Every structure is written in structure tokens, then in C-alpha cells.
Tab-separated table of C-alpha atoms in Angstrom:
chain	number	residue	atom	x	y	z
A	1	UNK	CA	13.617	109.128	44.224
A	2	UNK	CA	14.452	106.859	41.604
A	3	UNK	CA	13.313	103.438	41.428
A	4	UNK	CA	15.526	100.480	42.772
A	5	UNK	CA	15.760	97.169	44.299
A	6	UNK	CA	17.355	98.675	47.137
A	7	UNK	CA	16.284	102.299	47.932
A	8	UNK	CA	18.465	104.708	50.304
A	9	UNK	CA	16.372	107.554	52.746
A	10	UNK	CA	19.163	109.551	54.502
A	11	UNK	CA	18.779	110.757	57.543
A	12	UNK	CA	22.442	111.663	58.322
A	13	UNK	CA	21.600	109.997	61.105
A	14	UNK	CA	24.590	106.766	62.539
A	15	UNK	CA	22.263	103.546	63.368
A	16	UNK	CA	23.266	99.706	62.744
A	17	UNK	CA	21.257	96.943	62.621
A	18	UNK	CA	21.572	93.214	61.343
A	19	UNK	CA	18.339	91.851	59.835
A	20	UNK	CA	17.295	90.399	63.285
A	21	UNK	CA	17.467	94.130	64.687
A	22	UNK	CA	20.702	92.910	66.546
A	23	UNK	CA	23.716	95.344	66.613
A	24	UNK	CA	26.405	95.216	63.968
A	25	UNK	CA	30.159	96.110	64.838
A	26	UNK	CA	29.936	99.469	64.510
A	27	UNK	CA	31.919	101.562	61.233
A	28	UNK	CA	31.508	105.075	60.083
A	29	UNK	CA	29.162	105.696	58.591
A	30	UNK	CA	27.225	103.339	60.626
A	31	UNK	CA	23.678	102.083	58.395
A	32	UNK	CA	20.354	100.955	59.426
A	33	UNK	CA	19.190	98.155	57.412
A	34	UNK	CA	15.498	96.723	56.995
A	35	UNK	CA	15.233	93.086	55.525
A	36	UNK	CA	11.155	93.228	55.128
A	37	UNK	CA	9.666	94.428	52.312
A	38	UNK	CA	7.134	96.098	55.269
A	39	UNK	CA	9.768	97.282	57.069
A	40	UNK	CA	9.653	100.981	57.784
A	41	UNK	CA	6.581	101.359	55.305
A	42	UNK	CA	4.861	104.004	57.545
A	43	UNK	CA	7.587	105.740	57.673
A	44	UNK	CA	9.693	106.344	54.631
A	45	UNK	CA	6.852	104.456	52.056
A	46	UNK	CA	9.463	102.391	50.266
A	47	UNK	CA	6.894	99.645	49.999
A	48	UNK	CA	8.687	97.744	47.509
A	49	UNK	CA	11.895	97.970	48.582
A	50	UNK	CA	13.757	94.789	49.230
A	51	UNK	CA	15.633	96.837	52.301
A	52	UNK	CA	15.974	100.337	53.439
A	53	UNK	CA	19.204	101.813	53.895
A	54	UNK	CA	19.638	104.660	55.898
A	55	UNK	CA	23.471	106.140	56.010
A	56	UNK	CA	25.246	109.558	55.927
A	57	UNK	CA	28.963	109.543	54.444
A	58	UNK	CA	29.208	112.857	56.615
A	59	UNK	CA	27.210	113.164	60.268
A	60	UNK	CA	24.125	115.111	59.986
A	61	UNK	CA	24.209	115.774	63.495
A	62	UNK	CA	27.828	115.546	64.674
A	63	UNK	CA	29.535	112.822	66.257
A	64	UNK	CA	28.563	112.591	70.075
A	65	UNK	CA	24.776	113.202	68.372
A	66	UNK	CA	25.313	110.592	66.169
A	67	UNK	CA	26.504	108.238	68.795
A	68	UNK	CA	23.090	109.298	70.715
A	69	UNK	CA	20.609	108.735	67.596
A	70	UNK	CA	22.427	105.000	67.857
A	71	UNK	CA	21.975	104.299	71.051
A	72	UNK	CA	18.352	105.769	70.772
A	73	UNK	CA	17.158	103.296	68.408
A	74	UNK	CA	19.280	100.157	69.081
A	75	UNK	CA	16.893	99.800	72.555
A	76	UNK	CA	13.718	100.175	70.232
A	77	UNK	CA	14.924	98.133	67.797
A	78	UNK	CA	15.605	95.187	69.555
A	79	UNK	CA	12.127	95.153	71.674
A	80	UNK	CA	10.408	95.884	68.426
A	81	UNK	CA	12.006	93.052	67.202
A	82	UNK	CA	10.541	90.594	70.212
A	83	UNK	CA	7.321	91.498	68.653
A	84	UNK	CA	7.992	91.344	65.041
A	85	UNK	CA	9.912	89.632	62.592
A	86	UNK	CA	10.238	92.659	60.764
A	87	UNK	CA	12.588	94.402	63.072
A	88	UNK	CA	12.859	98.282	63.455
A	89	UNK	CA	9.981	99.924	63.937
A	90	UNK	CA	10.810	103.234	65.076
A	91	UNK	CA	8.954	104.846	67.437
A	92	UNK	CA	7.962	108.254	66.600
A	93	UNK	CA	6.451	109.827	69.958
A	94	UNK	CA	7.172	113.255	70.196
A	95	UNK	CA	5.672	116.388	69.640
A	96	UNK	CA	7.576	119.605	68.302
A	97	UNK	CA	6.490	122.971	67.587
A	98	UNK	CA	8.570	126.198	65.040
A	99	UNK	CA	6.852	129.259	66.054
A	100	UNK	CA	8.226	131.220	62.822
A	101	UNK	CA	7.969	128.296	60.628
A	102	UNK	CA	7.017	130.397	57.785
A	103	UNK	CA	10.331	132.174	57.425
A	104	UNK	CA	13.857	131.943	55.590
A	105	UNK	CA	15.100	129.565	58.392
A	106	UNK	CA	11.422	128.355	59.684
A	107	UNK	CA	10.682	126.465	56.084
A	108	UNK	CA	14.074	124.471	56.214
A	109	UNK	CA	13.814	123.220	59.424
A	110	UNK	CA	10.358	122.336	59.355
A	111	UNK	CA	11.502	120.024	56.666
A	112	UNK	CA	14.439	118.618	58.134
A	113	UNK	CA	12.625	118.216	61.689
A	114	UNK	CA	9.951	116.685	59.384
A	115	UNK	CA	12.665	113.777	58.328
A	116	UNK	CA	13.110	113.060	61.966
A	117	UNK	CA	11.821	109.510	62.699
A	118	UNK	CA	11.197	110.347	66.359
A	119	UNK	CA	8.802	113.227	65.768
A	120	UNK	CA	4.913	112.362	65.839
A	121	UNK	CA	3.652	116.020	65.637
A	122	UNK	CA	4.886	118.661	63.695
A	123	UNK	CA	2.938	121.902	64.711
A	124	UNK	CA	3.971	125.222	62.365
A	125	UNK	CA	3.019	128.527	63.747
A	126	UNK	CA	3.615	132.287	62.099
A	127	UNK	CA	1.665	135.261	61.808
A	128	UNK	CA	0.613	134.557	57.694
A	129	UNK	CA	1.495	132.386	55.058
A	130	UNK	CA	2.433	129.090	57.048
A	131	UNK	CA	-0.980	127.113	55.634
A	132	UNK	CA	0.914	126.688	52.512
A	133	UNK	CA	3.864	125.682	54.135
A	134	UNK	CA	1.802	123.258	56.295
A	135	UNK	CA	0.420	121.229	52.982
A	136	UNK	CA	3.501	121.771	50.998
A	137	UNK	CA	5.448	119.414	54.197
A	138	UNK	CA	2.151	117.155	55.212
A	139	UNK	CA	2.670	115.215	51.610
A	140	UNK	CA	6.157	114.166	52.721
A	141	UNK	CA	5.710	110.158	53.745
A	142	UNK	CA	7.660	110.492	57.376
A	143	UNK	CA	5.898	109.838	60.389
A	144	UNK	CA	4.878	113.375	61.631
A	145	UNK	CA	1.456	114.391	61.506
A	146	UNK	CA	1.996	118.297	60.025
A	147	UNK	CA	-0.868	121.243	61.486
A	148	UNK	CA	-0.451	125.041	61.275
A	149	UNK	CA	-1.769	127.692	63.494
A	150	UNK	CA	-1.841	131.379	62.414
A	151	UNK	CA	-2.083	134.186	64.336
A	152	UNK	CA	-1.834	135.281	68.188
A	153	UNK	CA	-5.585	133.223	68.422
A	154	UNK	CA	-4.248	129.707	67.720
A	155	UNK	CA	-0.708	129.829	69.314
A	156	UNK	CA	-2.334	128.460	72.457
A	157	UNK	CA	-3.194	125.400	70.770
A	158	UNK	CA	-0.318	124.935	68.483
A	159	UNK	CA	1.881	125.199	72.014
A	160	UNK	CA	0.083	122.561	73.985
A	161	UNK	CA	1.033	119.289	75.151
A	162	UNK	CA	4.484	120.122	73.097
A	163	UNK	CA	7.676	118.359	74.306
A	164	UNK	CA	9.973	120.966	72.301
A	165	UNK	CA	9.609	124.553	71.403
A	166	UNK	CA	11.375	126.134	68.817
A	167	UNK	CA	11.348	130.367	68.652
A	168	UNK	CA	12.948	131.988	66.007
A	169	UNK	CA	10.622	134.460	64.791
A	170	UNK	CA	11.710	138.109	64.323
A	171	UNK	CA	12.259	140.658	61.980
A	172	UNK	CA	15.835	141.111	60.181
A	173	UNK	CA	17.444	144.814	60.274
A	174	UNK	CA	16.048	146.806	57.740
A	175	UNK	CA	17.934	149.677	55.929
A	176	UNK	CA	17.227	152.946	58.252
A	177	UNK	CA	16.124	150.609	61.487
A	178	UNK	CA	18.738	151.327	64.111
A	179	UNK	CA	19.796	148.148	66.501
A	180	UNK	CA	17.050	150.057	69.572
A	181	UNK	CA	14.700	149.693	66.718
A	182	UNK	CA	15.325	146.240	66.183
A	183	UNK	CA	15.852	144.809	69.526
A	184	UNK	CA	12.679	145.992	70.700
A	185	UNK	CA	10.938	144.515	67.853
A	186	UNK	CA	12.419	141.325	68.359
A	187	UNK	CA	12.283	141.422	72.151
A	188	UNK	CA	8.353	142.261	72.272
A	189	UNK	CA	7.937	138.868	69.867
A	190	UNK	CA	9.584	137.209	71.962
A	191	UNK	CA	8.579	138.076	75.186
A	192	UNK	CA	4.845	137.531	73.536
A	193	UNK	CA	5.613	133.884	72.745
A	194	UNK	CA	7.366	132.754	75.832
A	195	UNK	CA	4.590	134.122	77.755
A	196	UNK	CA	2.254	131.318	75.461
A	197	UNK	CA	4.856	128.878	76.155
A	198	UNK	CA	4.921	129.454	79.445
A	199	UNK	CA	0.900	129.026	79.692
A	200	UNK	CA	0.223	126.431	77.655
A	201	UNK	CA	3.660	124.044	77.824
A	202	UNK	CA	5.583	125.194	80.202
A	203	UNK	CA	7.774	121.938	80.674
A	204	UNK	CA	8.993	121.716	76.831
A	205	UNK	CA	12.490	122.172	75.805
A	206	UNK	CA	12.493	125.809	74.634
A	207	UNK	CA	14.770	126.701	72.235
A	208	UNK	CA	15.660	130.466	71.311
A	209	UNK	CA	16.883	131.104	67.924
A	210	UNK	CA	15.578	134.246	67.506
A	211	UNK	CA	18.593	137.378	67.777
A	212	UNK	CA	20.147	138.764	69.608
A	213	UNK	CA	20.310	135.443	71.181
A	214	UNK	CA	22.711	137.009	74.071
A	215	UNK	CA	19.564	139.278	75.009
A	216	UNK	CA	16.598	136.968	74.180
A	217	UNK	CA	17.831	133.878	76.236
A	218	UNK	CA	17.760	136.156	79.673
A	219	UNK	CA	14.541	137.582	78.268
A	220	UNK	CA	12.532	134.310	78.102
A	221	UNK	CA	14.153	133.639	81.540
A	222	UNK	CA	12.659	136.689	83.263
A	223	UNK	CA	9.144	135.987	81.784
A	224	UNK	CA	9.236	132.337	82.675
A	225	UNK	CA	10.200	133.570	86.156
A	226	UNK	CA	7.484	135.579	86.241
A	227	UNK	CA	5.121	133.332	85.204
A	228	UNK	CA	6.202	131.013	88.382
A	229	UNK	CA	7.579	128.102	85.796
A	230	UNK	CA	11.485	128.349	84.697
A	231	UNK	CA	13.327	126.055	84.839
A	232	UNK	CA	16.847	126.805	83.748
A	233	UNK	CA	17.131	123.273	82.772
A	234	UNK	CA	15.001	123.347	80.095
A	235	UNK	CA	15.840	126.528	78.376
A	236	UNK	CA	18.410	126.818	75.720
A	237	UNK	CA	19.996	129.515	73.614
A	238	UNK	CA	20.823	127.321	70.157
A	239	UNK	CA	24.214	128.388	69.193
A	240	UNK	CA	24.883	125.309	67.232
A	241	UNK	CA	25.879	126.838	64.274
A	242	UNK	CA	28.764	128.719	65.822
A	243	UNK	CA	29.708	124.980	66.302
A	244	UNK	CA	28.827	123.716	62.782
A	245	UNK	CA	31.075	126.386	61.409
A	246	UNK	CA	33.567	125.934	63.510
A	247	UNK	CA	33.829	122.120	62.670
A	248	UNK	CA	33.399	122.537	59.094
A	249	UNK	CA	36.195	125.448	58.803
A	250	UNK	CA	38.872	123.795	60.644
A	251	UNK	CA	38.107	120.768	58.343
A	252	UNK	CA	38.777	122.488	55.207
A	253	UNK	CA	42.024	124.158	56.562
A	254	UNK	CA	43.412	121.188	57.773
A	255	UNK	CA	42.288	118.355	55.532
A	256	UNK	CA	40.517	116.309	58.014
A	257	UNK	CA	37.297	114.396	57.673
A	258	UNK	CA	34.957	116.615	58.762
A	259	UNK	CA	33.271	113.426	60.958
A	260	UNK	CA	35.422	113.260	63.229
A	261	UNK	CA	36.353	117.243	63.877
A	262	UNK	CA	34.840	118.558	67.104
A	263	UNK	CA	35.306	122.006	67.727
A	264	UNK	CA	33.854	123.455	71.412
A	265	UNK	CA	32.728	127.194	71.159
A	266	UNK	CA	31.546	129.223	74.227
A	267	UNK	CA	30.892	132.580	75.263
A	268	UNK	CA	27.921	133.763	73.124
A	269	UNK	CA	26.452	134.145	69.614
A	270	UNK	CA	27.199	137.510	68.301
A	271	UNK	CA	30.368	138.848	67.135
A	272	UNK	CA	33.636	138.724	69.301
A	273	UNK	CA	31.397	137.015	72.125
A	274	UNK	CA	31.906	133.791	69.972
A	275	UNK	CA	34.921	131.836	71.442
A	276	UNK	CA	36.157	128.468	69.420
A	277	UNK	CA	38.500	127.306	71.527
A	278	UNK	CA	40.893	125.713	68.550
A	279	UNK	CA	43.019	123.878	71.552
A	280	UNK	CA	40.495	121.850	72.256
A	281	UNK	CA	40.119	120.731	68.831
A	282	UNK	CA	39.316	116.679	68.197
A	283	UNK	CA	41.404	115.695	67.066
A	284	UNK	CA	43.984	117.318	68.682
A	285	UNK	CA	45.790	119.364	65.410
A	286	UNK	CA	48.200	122.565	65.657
A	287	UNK	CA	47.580	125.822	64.661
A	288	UNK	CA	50.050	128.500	63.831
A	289	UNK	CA	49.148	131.937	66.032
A	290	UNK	CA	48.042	133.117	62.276
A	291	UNK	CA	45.837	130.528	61.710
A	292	UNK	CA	44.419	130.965	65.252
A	293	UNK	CA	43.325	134.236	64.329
A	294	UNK	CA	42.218	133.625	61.215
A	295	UNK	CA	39.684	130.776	61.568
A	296	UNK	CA	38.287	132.227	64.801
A	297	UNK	CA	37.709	136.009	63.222
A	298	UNK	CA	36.205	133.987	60.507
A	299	UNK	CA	33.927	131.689	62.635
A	300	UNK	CA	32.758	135.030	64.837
A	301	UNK	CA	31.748	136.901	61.289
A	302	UNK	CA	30.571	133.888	59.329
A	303	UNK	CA	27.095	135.727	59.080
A	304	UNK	CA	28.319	138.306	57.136
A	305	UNK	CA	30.771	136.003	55.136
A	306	UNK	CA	26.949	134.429	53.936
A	307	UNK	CA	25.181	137.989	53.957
A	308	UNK	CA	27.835	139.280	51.633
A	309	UNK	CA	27.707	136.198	49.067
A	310	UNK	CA	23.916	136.364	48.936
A	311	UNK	CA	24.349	140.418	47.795
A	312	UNK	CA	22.260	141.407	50.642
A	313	UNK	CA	19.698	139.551	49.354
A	314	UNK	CA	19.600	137.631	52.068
A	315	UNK	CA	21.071	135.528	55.432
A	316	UNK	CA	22.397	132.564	56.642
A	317	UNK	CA	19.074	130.660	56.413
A	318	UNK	CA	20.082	127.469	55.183
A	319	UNK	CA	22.987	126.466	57.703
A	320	UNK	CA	20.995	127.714	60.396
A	321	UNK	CA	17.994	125.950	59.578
A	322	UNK	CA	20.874	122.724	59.400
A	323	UNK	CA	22.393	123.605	63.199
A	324	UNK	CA	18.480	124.138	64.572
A	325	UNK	CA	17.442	120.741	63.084
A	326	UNK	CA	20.846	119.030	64.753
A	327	UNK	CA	20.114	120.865	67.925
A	328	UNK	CA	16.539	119.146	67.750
A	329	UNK	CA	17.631	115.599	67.013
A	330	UNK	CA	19.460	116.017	70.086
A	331	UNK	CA	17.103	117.181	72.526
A	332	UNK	CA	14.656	114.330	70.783
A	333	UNK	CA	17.528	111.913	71.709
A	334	UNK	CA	18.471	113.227	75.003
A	335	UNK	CA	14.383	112.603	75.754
A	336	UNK	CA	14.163	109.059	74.570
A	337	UNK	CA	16.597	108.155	77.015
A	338	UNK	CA	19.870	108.771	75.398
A	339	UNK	CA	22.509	108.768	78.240
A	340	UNK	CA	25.457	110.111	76.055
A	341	UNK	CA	24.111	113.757	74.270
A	342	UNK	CA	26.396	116.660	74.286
A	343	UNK	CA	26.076	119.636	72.482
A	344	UNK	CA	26.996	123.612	73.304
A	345	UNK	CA	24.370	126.076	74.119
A	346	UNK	CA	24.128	129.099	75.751
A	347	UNK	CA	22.630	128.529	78.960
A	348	UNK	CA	22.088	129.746	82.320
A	349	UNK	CA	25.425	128.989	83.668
A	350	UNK	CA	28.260	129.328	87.144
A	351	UNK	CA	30.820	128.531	84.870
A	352	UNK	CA	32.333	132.167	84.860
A	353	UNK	CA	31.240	135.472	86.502
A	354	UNK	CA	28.139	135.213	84.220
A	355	UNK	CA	24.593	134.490	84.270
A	356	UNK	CA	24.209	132.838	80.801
A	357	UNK	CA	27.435	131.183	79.246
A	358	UNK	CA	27.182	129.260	76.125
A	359	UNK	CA	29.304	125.669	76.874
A	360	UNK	CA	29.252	122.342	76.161
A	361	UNK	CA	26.430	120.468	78.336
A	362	UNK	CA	24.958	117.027	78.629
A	363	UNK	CA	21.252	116.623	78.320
A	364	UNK	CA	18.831	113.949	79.203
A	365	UNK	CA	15.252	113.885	79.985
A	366	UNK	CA	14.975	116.328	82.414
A	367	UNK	CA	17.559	119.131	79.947
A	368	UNK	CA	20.671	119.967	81.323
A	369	UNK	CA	21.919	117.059	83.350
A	370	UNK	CA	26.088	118.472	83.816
A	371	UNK	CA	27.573	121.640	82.394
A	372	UNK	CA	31.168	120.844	80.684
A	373	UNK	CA	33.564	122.642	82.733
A	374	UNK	CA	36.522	120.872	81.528
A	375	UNK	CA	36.632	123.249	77.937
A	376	UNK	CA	37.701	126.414	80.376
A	377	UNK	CA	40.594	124.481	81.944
A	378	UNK	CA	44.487	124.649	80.594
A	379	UNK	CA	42.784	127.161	77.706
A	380	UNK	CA	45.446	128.848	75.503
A	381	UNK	CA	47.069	132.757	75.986
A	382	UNK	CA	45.080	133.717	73.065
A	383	UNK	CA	41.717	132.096	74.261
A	384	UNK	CA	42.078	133.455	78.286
A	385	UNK	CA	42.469	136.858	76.655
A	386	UNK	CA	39.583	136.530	74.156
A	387	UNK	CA	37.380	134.963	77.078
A	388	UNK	CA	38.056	138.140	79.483
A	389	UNK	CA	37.544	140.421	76.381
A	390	UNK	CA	34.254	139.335	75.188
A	391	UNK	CA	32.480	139.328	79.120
A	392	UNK	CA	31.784	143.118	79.142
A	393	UNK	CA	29.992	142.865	75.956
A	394	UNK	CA	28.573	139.572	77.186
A	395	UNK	CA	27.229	140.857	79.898
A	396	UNK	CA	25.778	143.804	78.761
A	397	UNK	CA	23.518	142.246	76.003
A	398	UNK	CA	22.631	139.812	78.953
A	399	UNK	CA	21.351	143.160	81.376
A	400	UNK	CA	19.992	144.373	78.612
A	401	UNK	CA	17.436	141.695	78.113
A	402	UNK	CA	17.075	141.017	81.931
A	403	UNK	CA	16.109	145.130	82.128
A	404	UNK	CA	13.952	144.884	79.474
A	405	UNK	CA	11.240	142.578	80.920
A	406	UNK	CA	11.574	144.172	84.357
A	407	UNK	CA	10.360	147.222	82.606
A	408	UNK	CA	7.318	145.132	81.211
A	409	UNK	CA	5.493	142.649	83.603
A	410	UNK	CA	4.491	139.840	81.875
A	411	UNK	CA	0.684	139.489	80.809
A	412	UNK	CA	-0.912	137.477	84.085
């Protein structure tokens, strides 16, 4: 970072504070502003900076997550500031773990979750090659302390005392491996690590990354159930980037700042099971029937879209590491006592005729304080016939993880 008498960190994150750590009217973007030359210096090391200034021209983690990353720090801010005349002094107190942090999508989010100013431990987990990973991140001046753990011998530790989870280890499809291949592959890892979560941290935030998301969310259910500790609070399918995408495309066709789009999508987080519902768009814009079809065939296949640019080379790594990071931040917020965090997820749900249902929800420090209901009311033709089309399919991939850990107790 280049040298300057006033240095920016970005955070994407939305905070304001005057030099007293007293609330500023509010803008967009809103910016969090440190008078002391000690201000924030364990943090962010900008020792000789004359102030800090943390701001995001475009939300890092979408507007109602921006709103709760303000209200998270205004509170600490302004009892740090009864202490010190320095003002902010954020509090970093929690303690997150990536099991698959060595991966295409585990090494960008370890680095983004790394940037988050409420994260005190950053524990990386994979089966090889996360050491490097580990040291490469631990030389970044944030707050988190950075460990890794390799190997089915130190996930115990790397899992406990925790207050979020992250899973996204697997294996992608390789040329010749059917989807039975596949699935079992992926199922098996992460049947393995729930049943670690389950033993050594069972009252995290868990959050399943790791595909077929439709079949791996009902899979960590049944173990958890098993293991005498679920609580369908607490465990979340992250389909945030069906969300992401969805905000960002509906941007671009409509020329609207991309802040203030906010795009619900529900159902689940493979193909046609991926709903946008475009009517509920905020703003409120109008679509032609064409463009209807267009943005939401586009949102549902956006993986391949990426898989297709890369040459087969590779997957959507990057944006999902972005959505996972977002979806983080949130739960961080929701746990520091943020009362106004919304994001969708696919979740165990009553919403429809399903078990699992990816909606919008409001978390707090418990998880899932209220389901959003209000996105299935006064839905479109198109949309009630896309949300009765994609249930079989739904449902199936749903069975199809509940069946496959009643086949296989969980290890006692």
C-alpha cells in the first residue's frame, strides 16, 4: 500500500464515525474514520497514518449486511470511546474455522474472513497443503490469530471452542466420474466432518458450502440428529451467491447502482431449483416476460457461464469465495448483537411442503430468529409456476441426502 498522509484499508464494510466515535449522518458509502495516529494500530498497522479510512464505493456485503456491520460497531465504538480518547477500537472476539481452506474457494475466503475486524481466530483445516496457506495469511496485519490443522488427527482441535464453521471441502466432477460417483464422495466428507463438528462444537454456526448443497444440508442434519445436538437454528446451506448474482445481473441490465439492488432467491442451489423472484426486486423495476426469462436462466446456470470462460480449467472460485465471506460477516454480525441481519439461505424450513427451503431469514445470536415469509406472497405467474416446478427435483436431492445417512449411522 502506498505511502500517504491519509491511508485507506477497505473493508467494503458501511461504518461512520466522527473523531469522538459519535455517529455521523449517515451517506452511502458510509466511512469509518480514526483521528489518532494509534488508532486501529493492532489492527490494520497504519502506524503513521494521520487517520484511517475505511469505505467501499460498492457494499461488500450487501445492503441490510451493511446496515448490520454499522450498527455492530457504532455500540463498540462509542463505549470504547468512554475509555479512550482514541475512539474505535474494534473488538475482534470471535473464532472461525474453513475446513477446506486449502482449496480454489478455501484460499480466498480465508483471506477475506482474515480482513474481518471481528474475527480473533482464524483456524484452516484440509487434508495437505494448508501449512503454507496458514503462513502465507498469518503475515497479514488484521487482528486474527491464523493456525492450521491437517489431517483427520487435528480436526478435533481446529473445531473446538469455534463460534462458526465453514464446510466446503469436496472433490469437483472429474472427466469419467458419474454424479453416484461424486455424491458419495462428497457426502462421506461431509458426513465425516459434521460428525467432528458435532463432537467438538456443536453450538457453532455451521455453514455448508460443499455440493450438492440441496443433499448435503439434510445430510449434516441427520448426523447432527444423531449425534443428539441439531439445532435447525444454527445450520445453514450458504446460497449467497445465487443472491450475489442475482443482484449484480439485474444491475447491469438495468443500469442501477448495484448498492442498492436486492434481489431475494429461494428454492435451492442447483440448476432450475434456483428461484430469483425478479418481482420482488429493490427497487421495484419492470421486466419484460423476455427479460424475466433471461436473467433468471442466466442466474440458475451462472456456474457454467464461469466454468465455460475459465476453458474448463476451472470454477467459480472467486465469487464464491466473495458470497461465503459476506455470508460470514453476517453471521459475525448477527452474533455481536446485530438486531437487523437478513440474508437467504437454505434452511430447514415450513414455508412450503418442504423440509429445507432456501429464503430470506433474520439471524441473531441464537441463528435463525424469523423465516421471511412475505417473498412467497402476491409472487408472479411465471415465479408460482417455476416454484411448483422445481419441488420434485427439490425434494428429491433433499431424500436423497436424508437416505443416505440413514443407511450409515453416524460414528458414536
Amino acid at each position: 500500500m502506498a505511502t500517504t498522509s491519509a491511508r485507506t484499508f477497505s473493508i467494503g464494510s458501511t461504518v461512520s464515525f466522527g473523531s469522538g466515535g459519535n455517529p455521523l449522518p449517515q451517506s452511502k458509502p458510509f466511512v469509518a474514520r480514526f483521528t489518532s495516529p494509534n488508532s486501529l494500530a493492532s489492527f490494520s498497522g497504519l502506524k503513521a497514518a494521520t487517520y484511517v479510512n475505511c469505505e467501499s464505493e460498492s457494499s461488500f456485503f450487501g445492503k441490510e449486511s451493511s446496515a448490520a456491520l454499522r450498527g455492530s460497531f457504532v455500540p463498540k465504538a462509542q463505549k470504547a470511546n468512554q475509555k479512550s480518547q482514541y475512539g474505535l477500537q474494534p473488538v475482534a472476539s470471535y473464532k472461525v474455522t474453513i475446513l477446506g481452506a486449502a482449496g480454489g474457494i478455501g484460499q480466498p475466503l480465508a483471506l477475506l474472513i482474515k480482513m474481518s475486524p471481528l474475527v480473533s481466530a482464524l483456524n484452516l483445516y484440509d487434508i495437505a497443503n494448508v501449512k503454507g496457506v496458514a503462513a502465507d495469511l498469518s503475515h497479514c496485519n488484521t487482528p486474527s490469530q491464523v493456525q492450521d490443522f491437517t489431517g483427520a488427527s487435528e480436526l478435533g482441535n481446529c473445531l473446538k471452542g469455534v463460534n462458526v464453521v465453514v464446510i466446503l471441502a469436496g472433490v469437483p466432477r472429474k472427466p469419467g466420474m458419474t454424479r453416484t460417483t461424486l455424491f458419495n464422495i462428497n457426502a462421506n466428507i461431509v458426513k465425516t466432518l459434521v460428525e467432528a463438528v458435532a463432537d467438538n462444537c456443536p453450538y457453532a454456526f455451521i455453514h455448508i458450502i460443499s455440493n450438492p448443497v440441496n443433499s448435503t444440508v439434510p445430510i449434516a442434519a441427520e448426523v447432527l440428529k444423531q449425534k443428539g445436538v441439531y439445532d435447525p437454528k444454527k445450520l445453514f446451506g450458504v446460497t449467497t451467491l445465487d443472491v450475489v448474482r442475482a443482484n449484480t445481473f439485474v444491475a447491469q441490465k438495468k443500469n442501477l447502482k448495484l448498492i442498492n439492488v436486492d434481489v431475494p432467491v429461494v428454492g435451492g442451489h442447483a440448476g432450475i431449483t434456483i428461484l430469483p423472484l425478479l418481482s420482488k426486486t429493490k427497487p421495484s423495476v419492470n421486466f419484460t416476460n423476455e427479460e424475466v426469462e433471461q436473467l433468471t436462466v442466466r442466474i440458475q446456470n451462472a456456474g457454467t457461464e464461469v466454468v465455460e470462460a475459465k476453458a474448463g480449467a476451472g470454477y467459480a472460485t472467486l465469487s464464491m469465495a466473495y458470497a461465503a465471506a459476506r455470508f460470514v460477516e453476517s453471521s459475525l454480525c448477527a452474533l455481536a448483537g446485530d438486531g437487523d441481519v437478513y440474508e437467504c439461505s437454505f434452511v430447514q424450513s415450513d414455508l412450503t411442503d418442504l423440509p429445507f427451503f432456501a429464503s430470506r431469514i433474520k439471524l441473531g445470536r441464537k441463528g435463525i430468529e424469523t423465516l421471511i415469509p412475505s417473498d412467497l406472497s402476491g409472487l408472479s405467474e411465471y415465479e408460482e409456476k417455476a416454484l411448483e416446478a422445481l419441488k420434485p427435483e427439490l425434494k428429491a436431492s433433499i431424500e436423497k441426502g436424508i437416505a443416505f445417512v440413514q443407511k450409515q449411522p453416524v460414528t458414536a
